Coordinates of C-alpha atoms in Angstrom, one line a residue:
M1 CA -111.1 15.9 -159.9
S2 CA -109.6 14.6 -156.6
V3 CA -106.6 12.4 -156.4
Q4 CA -106.5 9.6 -153.9
H5 CA -103.1 9.3 -152.2
K6 CA -102.2 5.8 -150.8
A7 CA -101.1 6.0 -147.2
T8 CA -97.4 5.4 -146.8
K9 CA -96.6 2.2 -145.0
P10 CA -94.7 2.9 -141.8
R11 CA -91.1 1.7 -141.5
T12 CA -90.7 -1.4 -139.4
T13 CA -87.6 -1.9 -137.3
A14 CA -86.6 -5.0 -135.4
V15 CA -84.8 -4.3 -132.1
V16 CA -82.7 -7.3 -131.1
L17 CA -82.1 -7.2 -127.3
A18 CA -78.8 -8.9 -126.6
G19 CA -77.9 -7.7 -123.1
G20 CA -77.8 -11.1 -121.3
T21 CA -74.5 -12.2 -119.8
G22 CA -74.8 -16.0 -120.0
Q23 CA -74.4 -16.6 -116.2
R24 CA -77.4 -19.0 -116.0
V25 CA -75.9 -21.1 -118.8
G26 CA -72.6 -21.2 -117.0
L27 CA -70.7 -19.3 -119.7
S28 CA -67.9 -16.8 -119.5
I29 CA -69.3 -15.0 -122.6
P30 CA -72.8 -13.7 -123.3
K31 CA -75.1 -16.6 -124.3
Q32 CA -76.0 -14.8 -127.5
L33 CA -72.4 -15.4 -128.7
L34 CA -72.6 -19.2 -128.0
K35 CA -72.2 -21.3 -131.1
I36 CA -75.2 -23.5 -132.0
A37 CA -75.4 -25.3 -135.4
G38 CA -72.3 -23.7 -136.6
K39 CA -73.2 -20.0 -135.9
A40 CA -73.5 -17.7 -132.9
V41 CA -77.0 -17.7 -131.5
I42 CA -77.4 -14.0 -132.3
E43 CA -76.3 -14.6 -135.9
H44 CA -79.2 -17.1 -136.4
T45 CA -81.6 -14.5 -134.9
L46 CA -80.4 -11.6 -137.0
T47 CA -80.5 -13.8 -140.2
I48 CA -84.2 -14.4 -139.5
F49 CA -84.9 -10.7 -139.6
Q50 CA -82.6 -10.2 -142.6
Q51 CA -84.7 -12.6 -144.5
S52 CA -88.1 -11.2 -143.5
D53 CA -90.0 -9.1 -146.1
S54 CA -91.8 -7.5 -143.2
I55 CA -88.7 -5.9 -141.6
D56 CA -86.9 -2.8 -143.0
D57 CA -84.0 -2.5 -140.7
V58 CA -82.5 -4.0 -137.5
I59 CA -80.9 -2.4 -134.4
V60 CA -79.0 -4.5 -131.9
L61 CA -78.6 -3.6 -128.2
M62 CA -75.6 -5.6 -127.1
A63 CA -74.1 -6.4 -123.7
P64 CA -71.5 -3.8 -122.6
G65 CA -68.0 -4.6 -124.0
Y66 CA -69.2 -6.9 -126.8
V67 CA -70.3 -4.4 -129.5
P68 CA -67.2 -5.1 -131.7
D69 CA -68.1 -8.9 -131.6
I70 CA -71.5 -8.2 -133.1
E71 CA -70.1 -5.7 -135.6
K72 CA -67.7 -8.4 -136.9
I73 CA -70.6 -11.0 -137.2
V74 CA -72.7 -8.4 -139.1
A75 CA -69.9 -7.6 -141.5
K76 CA -68.9 -11.2 -142.1
S77 CA -72.4 -12.5 -142.6
G78 CA -73.6 -9.7 -144.9
L79 CA -76.5 -8.7 -142.5
T80 CA -77.2 -5.5 -144.4
K81 CA -80.4 -4.7 -142.6
V82 CA -78.5 -4.2 -139.3
T83 CA -78.0 -0.4 -139.3
R84 CA -76.7 0.1 -135.7
V85 CA -75.2 -1.9 -132.9
I86 CA -75.6 0.0 -129.6
E87 CA -74.3 -0.9 -126.1
G88 CA -77.2 -1.9 -123.9
G89 CA -77.8 -0.6 -120.4
S90 CA -77.3 -2.1 -117.0
T91 CA -81.0 -3.0 -116.7
R92 CA -83.7 -4.1 -119.1
N93 CA -85.5 -0.8 -118.6
E94 CA -82.4 1.2 -119.5
T95 CA -81.7 -1.0 -122.6
T96 CA -85.2 -0.5 -124.0
E97 CA -85.0 3.3 -123.3
R98 CA -81.8 3.5 -125.3
A99 CA -83.4 1.6 -128.2
I100 CA -86.4 4.0 -128.1
A101 CA -84.1 7.0 -128.1
A102 CA -82.2 5.6 -131.1
L103 CA -85.4 4.9 -133.0
G104 CA -86.7 8.4 -132.5
E105 CA -83.6 10.0 -134.1
G106 CA -84.3 11.6 -137.4
L107 CA -88.1 11.1 -137.3
A108 CA -90.1 14.0 -138.6
E109 CA -92.7 15.6 -136.4
G110 CA -95.8 13.4 -136.3
E111 CA -94.0 10.5 -138.0
D112 CA -94.3 7.1 -136.4
R113 CA -92.9 3.7 -137.0
N114 CA -93.4 0.0 -136.1
V115 CA -91.0 -1.6 -133.7
L116 CA -90.5 -5.2 -132.8
F117 CA -88.5 -6.0 -129.6
H118 CA -87.0 -9.5 -129.8
D119 CA -84.8 -11.5 -127.5
A120 CA -81.5 -12.3 -129.2
V121 CA -81.5 -15.7 -127.6
R122 CA -84.7 -16.8 -129.4
P123 CA -83.0 -18.0 -132.6
L124 CA -85.9 -20.2 -133.9
L125 CA -88.4 -17.4 -134.5
S126 CA -90.6 -18.2 -137.5
Q127 CA -91.4 -15.8 -140.4
R128 CA -95.1 -16.4 -139.8
V129 CA -94.9 -14.9 -136.3
I130 CA -93.0 -11.8 -137.6
K131 CA -95.6 -11.2 -140.3
D132 CA -98.5 -11.7 -137.9
C133 CA -97.0 -9.1 -135.5
V134 CA -96.5 -6.5 -138.3
D135 CA -99.9 -7.2 -139.7
A136 CA -101.5 -6.7 -136.3
L137 CA -99.9 -3.3 -136.0
E138 CA -102.1 -2.1 -138.8
R139 CA -105.0 -2.3 -136.3
Y140 CA -103.4 -2.2 -132.8
Q141 CA -100.8 -0.1 -131.0
A142 CA -99.3 -2.9 -129.0
V143 CA -98.9 -6.7 -129.8
D144 CA -97.7 -9.6 -127.7
V145 CA -96.8 -13.1 -128.7
A146 CA -97.8 -16.0 -126.5
I147 CA -98.6 -19.8 -126.5
P148 CA -101.0 -21.8 -124.3
S149 CA -99.5 -23.2 -121.1
A150 CA -99.2 -27.0 -121.2
D151 CA -98.4 -27.1 -117.5
T152 CA -100.7 -26.3 -114.6
I153 CA -99.5 -23.1 -113.0
I154 CA -99.7 -22.7 -109.2
V155 CA -99.4 -19.7 -106.9
T156 CA -97.4 -20.3 -103.7
R157 CA -96.4 -18.6 -100.5
T158 CA -93.6 -19.3 -98.1
H159 CA -94.6 -20.2 -94.5
G160 CA -91.7 -19.5 -92.2
G161 CA -89.0 -22.2 -92.5
D162 CA -91.5 -24.9 -93.6
G163 CA -91.2 -24.2 -97.3
E164 CA -93.8 -23.3 -100.0
F165 CA -97.5 -24.0 -100.0
I166 CA -100.1 -23.6 -102.7
T167 CA -102.5 -20.7 -102.3
E168 CA -104.1 -20.7 -105.8
V169 CA -104.4 -22.8 -109.0
P170 CA -105.4 -20.4 -111.8
D171 CA -107.6 -21.7 -114.7
R172 CA -105.0 -23.0 -117.1
S173 CA -107.3 -22.4 -120.1
R174 CA -106.7 -18.6 -119.7
L175 CA -103.0 -18.8 -119.0
R176 CA -100.4 -18.1 -121.7
R177 CA -96.6 -18.2 -121.9
G178 CA -95.2 -15.0 -123.2
Q179 CA -92.6 -14.9 -126.0
T180 CA -91.1 -12.3 -128.2
P181 CA -91.2 -10.3 -130.4
Q182 CA -93.4 -7.8 -128.7
A183 CA -94.5 -5.2 -131.3
F184 CA -95.6 -1.6 -130.9
K185 CA -96.2 1.7 -132.5
L186 CA -93.0 3.6 -131.5
S187 CA -95.2 6.5 -130.2
T188 CA -97.0 4.1 -127.9
V189 CA -94.1 2.4 -126.3
R190 CA -92.2 5.7 -125.9
K191 CA -95.2 7.3 -124.1
A192 CA -95.5 4.2 -121.8
Y193 CA -91.8 4.6 -120.8
E194 CA -92.2 8.3 -120.3
V195 CA -95.1 7.8 -117.9
A196 CA -93.2 4.9 -116.2
A197 CA -90.2 7.2 -115.6
G198 CA -92.4 9.0 -113.0
D199 CA -92.8 5.9 -110.9
P200 CA -89.9 5.5 -108.4
N201 CA -90.5 1.8 -108.2
F202 CA -90.6 1.2 -111.9
Q203 CA -88.9 -2.1 -113.0
A204 CA -89.9 -4.0 -116.1
T205 CA -89.1 -7.5 -117.3
D206 CA -90.8 -7.0 -120.7
D207 CA -92.3 -4.1 -122.7
C208 CA -96.0 -5.2 -122.9
S209 CA -96.2 -5.1 -119.1
V210 CA -95.1 -1.4 -119.2
V211 CA -97.8 -0.5 -121.7
L212 CA -100.4 -2.6 -119.7
K213 CA -99.5 -0.8 -116.4
Y214 CA -98.9 2.8 -117.5
L215 CA -101.2 3.0 -120.6
P216 CA -104.1 0.8 -119.3
D217 CA -106.5 2.1 -122.0
V218 CA -104.3 0.7 -124.8
P219 CA -105.4 -2.8 -125.8
I220 CA -102.6 -5.3 -126.3
Y221 CA -103.4 -7.8 -129.0
V222 CA -102.0 -11.4 -128.7
V223 CA -100.5 -13.2 -131.7
A224 CA -100.3 -16.9 -131.6
G225 CA -96.7 -17.9 -130.8
D226 CA -94.8 -21.1 -131.6
E227 CA -93.5 -23.9 -129.3
Y228 CA -90.4 -23.8 -131.5
N229 CA -89.6 -20.2 -130.5
M230 CA -87.8 -21.2 -127.3
K231 CA -85.4 -19.0 -125.3
V232 CA -81.9 -20.1 -124.6
T233 CA -81.7 -19.5 -120.8
Q234 CA -80.7 -22.7 -119.0
P235 CA -77.9 -25.2 -119.9
V236 CA -80.5 -27.7 -121.1
D237 CA -81.8 -25.1 -123.6
V238 CA -78.5 -25.1 -125.4
F239 CA -78.8 -28.8 -126.0
I240 CA -82.4 -28.7 -127.0
T241 CA -81.9 -25.8 -129.4
D242 CA -79.0 -27.5 -131.1
K243 CA -81.1 -30.6 -131.6
L244 CA -84.0 -28.6 -133.0
F245 CA -81.7 -27.0 -135.5
Q246 CA -80.6 -30.5 -136.5
L247 CA -84.2 -31.8 -136.8
A248 CA -85.9 -28.8 -138.4
S249 CA -86.4 -28.9 -142.1
T250 CA -84.4 -26.0 -143.6
A251 CA -85.7 -24.9 -146.9
A252 CA -83.0 -24.0 -149.4
P253 CA -84.2 -20.9 -151.4
R254 CA -85.0 -21.7 -155.1
Q255 CA -83.9 -19.5 -157.9
A256 CA -86.5 -17.5 -159.7
D257 CA -86.3 -19.3 -163.1
E258 CA -84.1 -21.4 -165.4
A259 CA -82.1 -18.3 -166.4
A260 CA -81.1 -17.6 -162.8
Y261 CA -79.7 -21.2 -162.4
R262 CA -77.8 -20.8 -165.7
E263 CA -76.4 -17.5 -164.6
L264 CA -75.2 -18.8 -161.3
L265 CA -73.7 -22.1 -162.6
T266 CA -72.2 -21.1 -165.9
G267 CA -68.4 -21.2 -165.5
K268 CA -68.5 -23.0 -162.1
T269 CA -66.7 -26.3 -161.5
L270 CA -68.4 -29.1 -159.6
V271 CA -66.7 -32.3 -158.5
V272 CA -69.2 -35.1 -157.7
F273 CA -68.0 -38.2 -155.9
G274 CA -70.5 -41.0 -156.3
G275 CA -71.6 -39.5 -159.7
S276 CA -72.0 -42.8 -161.6
Y277 CA -75.7 -43.1 -160.9
G278 CA -78.5 -42.1 -158.6
I279 CA -78.5 -38.7 -156.9
G280 CA -74.9 -37.9 -157.9
A281 CA -75.5 -38.6 -161.6
D282 CA -78.6 -36.4 -161.5
I283 CA -76.8 -33.5 -159.9
A284 CA -74.1 -33.8 -162.5
A285 CA -76.5 -33.9 -165.4
I286 CA -78.6 -31.0 -164.1
A287 CA -75.6 -28.8 -163.3
E288 CA -74.1 -29.5 -166.7
S289 CA -77.3 -28.5 -168.4
Y290 CA -77.0 -25.1 -166.7
G291 CA -73.5 -24.5 -168.0
A292 CA -71.3 -25.9 -165.2
K293 CA -68.2 -27.9 -165.8
V294 CA -68.8 -31.1 -164.0
Y295 CA -66.5 -34.0 -163.0
A296 CA -68.8 -37.0 -162.2
L297 CA -66.7 -39.7 -160.6
G298 CA -67.5 -43.2 -159.6
R299 CA -66.2 -46.8 -159.4
S300 CA -68.2 -48.0 -162.4
T301 CA -67.5 -45.0 -164.7
T302 CA -64.1 -43.4 -163.9
G303 CA -62.7 -46.1 -161.6
T304 CA -62.6 -43.6 -158.7
H305 CA -62.7 -45.3 -155.3
V306 CA -63.6 -42.7 -152.7
E307 CA -62.0 -44.7 -150.0
N308 CA -58.7 -44.3 -151.7
P309 CA -57.1 -40.9 -150.7
E310 CA -54.9 -40.9 -153.9
H311 CA -58.0 -41.3 -156.1
V312 CA -59.6 -38.3 -154.3
D313 CA -56.5 -36.2 -154.6
D314 CA -56.0 -37.0 -158.3
A315 CA -59.6 -36.2 -159.1
L316 CA -59.6 -32.8 -157.5
S317 CA -56.1 -32.0 -158.9
K318 CA -57.3 -32.9 -162.4
A319 CA -60.5 -30.7 -162.1
Y320 CA -58.5 -27.8 -160.8
S321 CA -55.7 -28.0 -163.5
E322 CA -58.3 -28.1 -166.3
T323 CA -60.6 -25.4 -165.1
G324 CA -58.5 -23.3 -162.7
R325 CA -61.2 -23.5 -159.9
I326 CA -63.3 -25.8 -157.9
D327 CA -66.6 -24.2 -156.6
Y328 CA -68.5 -27.2 -155.2
V329 CA -67.5 -30.6 -154.0
I330 CA -70.4 -33.2 -153.5
N331 CA -70.1 -36.6 -152.1
T332 CA -73.1 -39.0 -152.6
A333 CA -71.0 -42.2 -152.4
G334 CA -72.1 -44.7 -149.8
V335 CA -72.7 -48.4 -149.1
L336 CA -75.7 -49.9 -147.3
R337 CA -75.0 -53.2 -145.5
I338 CA -77.8 -54.7 -143.5
G339 CA -77.2 -57.3 -140.8
K340 CA -76.6 -57.9 -137.1
L341 CA -73.3 -56.4 -136.0
A342 CA -72.2 -59.6 -134.1
E343 CA -72.6 -61.6 -137.3
T344 CA -70.9 -59.1 -139.6
D345 CA -67.4 -60.0 -140.8
N346 CA -64.5 -57.6 -140.6
T347 CA -64.3 -57.0 -144.3
T348 CA -67.9 -55.7 -144.4
I349 CA -67.3 -53.5 -141.3
Q350 CA -64.1 -52.0 -142.8
E351 CA -65.8 -51.3 -146.1
A352 CA -68.7 -49.5 -144.4
L353 CA -66.3 -47.4 -142.3
N354 CA -64.0 -46.6 -145.2
V355 CA -66.7 -45.6 -147.7
N356 CA -69.3 -44.0 -145.4
Y357 CA -67.0 -42.2 -142.9
L358 CA -63.3 -42.1 -143.8
A359 CA -63.9 -41.2 -147.5
P360 CA -66.0 -38.1 -146.7
V361 CA -63.3 -37.1 -144.1
Q362 CA -60.6 -37.4 -146.8
I363 CA -62.7 -35.6 -149.4
A364 CA -63.3 -32.8 -147.0
R365 CA -59.6 -32.5 -146.1
A366 CA -58.5 -32.6 -149.7
S367 CA -61.1 -30.2 -150.9
Y368 CA -60.5 -27.5 -148.4
K369 CA -57.7 -25.6 -150.2
Y370 CA -59.7 -25.4 -153.4
L371 CA -62.9 -24.3 -151.8
A372 CA -61.2 -21.7 -149.7
E373 CA -59.9 -20.1 -152.9
T374 CA -63.4 -19.9 -154.4
K375 CA -65.4 -19.4 -151.1
G376 CA -67.2 -22.6 -152.2
Q377 CA -69.2 -25.3 -150.6
L378 CA -68.8 -29.0 -149.5
L379 CA -72.1 -30.9 -149.7
L380 CA -72.4 -34.2 -147.8
Y381 CA -75.4 -36.6 -147.4
T382 CA -76.9 -38.3 -144.4
S383 CA -79.8 -40.7 -143.9
S384 CA -83.2 -40.3 -142.2
S385 CA -82.0 -42.9 -139.7
Y386 CA -79.3 -40.6 -138.3
T387 CA -81.3 -39.5 -135.4
R388 CA -82.0 -42.9 -134.1
G389 CA -80.0 -46.1 -134.8
R390 CA -82.0 -49.2 -135.6
A391 CA -81.4 -52.8 -135.3
E392 CA -79.4 -54.3 -138.2
Y393 CA -78.5 -50.8 -139.5
S394 CA -75.8 -50.0 -136.8
L395 CA -73.0 -49.4 -139.3
Y396 CA -75.0 -47.4 -141.8
S397 CA -77.0 -45.2 -139.3
S398 CA -74.0 -44.5 -137.1
T399 CA -71.8 -43.4 -140.0
K400 CA -74.6 -41.2 -141.3
A401 CA -75.0 -39.6 -137.9
A402 CA -71.3 -38.8 -138.1
M403 CA -71.9 -36.9 -141.4
V404 CA -74.2 -34.5 -139.5
N405 CA -71.5 -33.9 -136.8
L406 CA -68.8 -33.5 -139.5
T407 CA -71.0 -31.0 -141.3
Q408 CA -71.6 -28.8 -138.2
A409 CA -68.0 -29.0 -137.1
L410 CA -66.5 -28.1 -140.4
S411 CA -69.0 -25.3 -141.1
D412 CA -67.7 -23.7 -137.9
E413 CA -64.1 -24.5 -138.5
W414 CA -64.1 -23.2 -142.1
A415 CA -66.5 -20.2 -141.6
G416 CA -63.6 -17.7 -141.3
D417 CA -62.4 -18.7 -144.7
G418 CA -65.9 -18.4 -146.3
V419 CA -66.2 -22.1 -147.0
R420 CA -69.8 -23.4 -146.5
V421 CA -70.6 -27.0 -145.5
N422 CA -74.1 -28.5 -145.6
C423 CA -75.7 -31.9 -145.4
V424 CA -78.7 -33.1 -147.3
N425 CA -81.0 -35.6 -145.6
P426 CA -83.3 -37.2 -148.2
E427 CA -86.1 -39.4 -147.0
R428 CA -86.4 -42.9 -148.7
T429 CA -85.2 -42.3 -152.2
A430 CA -85.3 -44.5 -155.3
T431 CA -81.6 -45.2 -156.0
P432 CA -79.8 -48.3 -157.2
M433 CA -78.2 -48.7 -153.8
R434 CA -81.6 -48.8 -152.1
T435 CA -83.1 -51.2 -154.7
K436 CA -80.1 -53.5 -154.2
A437 CA -80.8 -53.6 -150.4
F438 CA -84.6 -53.7 -150.4
G439 CA -85.7 -54.8 -153.9
Q440 CA -88.6 -53.2 -155.7
E441 CA -90.8 -51.1 -153.5
P442 CA -94.4 -49.8 -154.1
E443 CA -94.5 -47.1 -156.8
G444 CA -94.9 -43.6 -155.4
S445 CA -93.6 -44.6 -152.0
L446 CA -90.1 -43.2 -152.6
L447 CA -88.6 -39.8 -153.4
S448 CA -87.1 -39.5 -156.8
S449 CA -83.3 -39.0 -157.1
E450 CA -83.9 -36.1 -159.4
A451 CA -85.9 -34.3 -156.8
V452 CA -83.1 -34.7 -154.3
A453 CA -80.6 -33.5 -156.9
R454 CA -82.5 -30.3 -157.6
T455 CA -82.8 -29.5 -153.9
S456 CA -79.0 -30.2 -153.6
L457 CA -78.4 -27.6 -156.3
D458 CA -80.5 -25.1 -154.4
V459 CA -78.4 -25.7 -151.3
L460 CA -75.2 -25.2 -153.3
L461 CA -76.4 -21.9 -154.6
S462 CA -77.6 -20.7 -151.2
E463 CA -75.7 -19.0 -148.4
L464 CA -76.6 -21.7 -145.9
T465 CA -73.9 -23.4 -143.9
G466 CA -73.9 -25.9 -141.0
H467 CA -77.5 -27.0 -141.9
V468 CA -79.1 -30.4 -142.3
I469 CA -81.6 -30.0 -145.1
D470 CA -84.5 -32.4 -145.2
V471 CA -85.9 -33.4 -148.6
R472 CA -89.3 -34.9 -148.2
Q473 CA -92.1 -36.0 -150.5
Q474 CA -95.0 -33.5 -150.8
D475 CA -98.3 -34.7 -149.3
P476 CA -100.8 -34.2 -152.2
T477 CA -103.7 -33.9 -149.7
R478 CA -102.1 -30.9 -147.9
D479 CA -102.5 -27.3 -149.0
A480 CA -99.0 -26.2 -150.0
S481 CA -99.8 -22.7 -148.6
A482 CA -100.6 -24.1 -145.1
E483 CA -97.1 -24.6 -143.9
A484 CA -96.7 -26.5 -140.6
S485 CA -94.7 -24.7 -137.9
G486 CA -91.1 -25.5 -137.5
F487 CA -91.8 -27.4 -134.3
E488 CA -94.4 -29.5 -136.1
Q489 CA -92.1 -30.2 -139.0
A490 CA -89.3 -31.3 -136.6
L491 CA -91.7 -33.5 -134.7
A492 CA -93.0 -35.1 -137.9
S493 CA -89.4 -35.7 -139.0
V494 CA -88.6 -37.5 -135.7
L495 CA -91.7 -39.7 -136.0
D496 CA -91.1 -40.5 -139.6
R497 CA -87.5 -41.4 -139.0
Q498 CA -88.7 -44.2 -136.6
E499 CA -89.7 -46.0 -139.8
D500 CA -87.3 -44.6 -142.5
V501 CA -83.9 -45.9 -143.4

């Protein structure tokens, strides 16, 4: 009787190439250390691989002199898959060769592994692309990632001092824009570099070109990339990437079951401002059902006015004195006043500014010392109109845009103390505030406040910080397994917000 042995799946390592200096972005530090959406660019990138089920471990090749900076980020952020941070070389070739040498250490004779080389300054890589690359390595030895070119590409030549002239216009349908990761069997990319070492003119800008030139018999499979997977190279890329982080829907991981929620919330203290009704009341009720101690505060129930700093201080002090801790502070309080600004009286303007802007600022300032003690989280709320102000909503949409900026600024400011700050962005939600402003709306056209509350709890229990988390209705006609790319989600969000409030 023969026994069938299942083949062992090869180990898969992500090599994050972070040797850039940031000169083209006009920085005095490497661009991978630039802060975007509350974190260094490379931290976003490493987190993607940390969360990937397809990746076993990560090696970082960092610009000379900055290895300690990456080691600090890795330690602070709990990036346990990062096993080594190595100083990169003076050229791309040398950096990749150092990575290949490190990957080969400790391998048994005949043992191989999968390796994905990825630019550290592509922090918007999707899990789908990673999985597709690893899956493709089951059939192929080399894999590239690319997207179709939307632009016409021209080939030019220089004619003396007269400038450039077109010599060829290639067929755009066959042109692709290369991205990373580029994936290989380690044995394949190692052999390609060994052959290339014999070429005195060898110089590479990417690793697939090395395999293509020096191992021409090895087919290089192409995985469909993602428009969202952009590279931070020019100054404008910094701005665009930051905006894409703002616009992209960030999914807060859900807990496995009810028992998991109860385990995480039992014994925790939540202070909910705006907890009289709507989203705030639902958060309070759900958290309490899982064993949390909740202080739900509001004008109509506890007489708490968020625009009054003394009320805020007293509420937090009471919660702390009774429970000895404050783990989460949530502010759902807000007012929606519609009208033309030129026709709005000073009292209405002052109310909007006090409740929608100054109150969250005061809540944040007063909460900090309690949250720093528990390594807790502040959760704020914005509106789907924050990306584009609309006529007659100038006060509301501008103060809600301020919540996004406040979230990102505080997440950065408080990161060293372990305090997380996030912002939930619900689409149109059935709350008493909305009903008061718009009256009864068609059934099924609004998100339920309970759905927003449950997502809010998932955000509180996550390690996210500096994020704007969209909460949107599910389209019943769409297959839930067919997720849109991050770029498509962001674009859809922008288009939808032209109509939402």
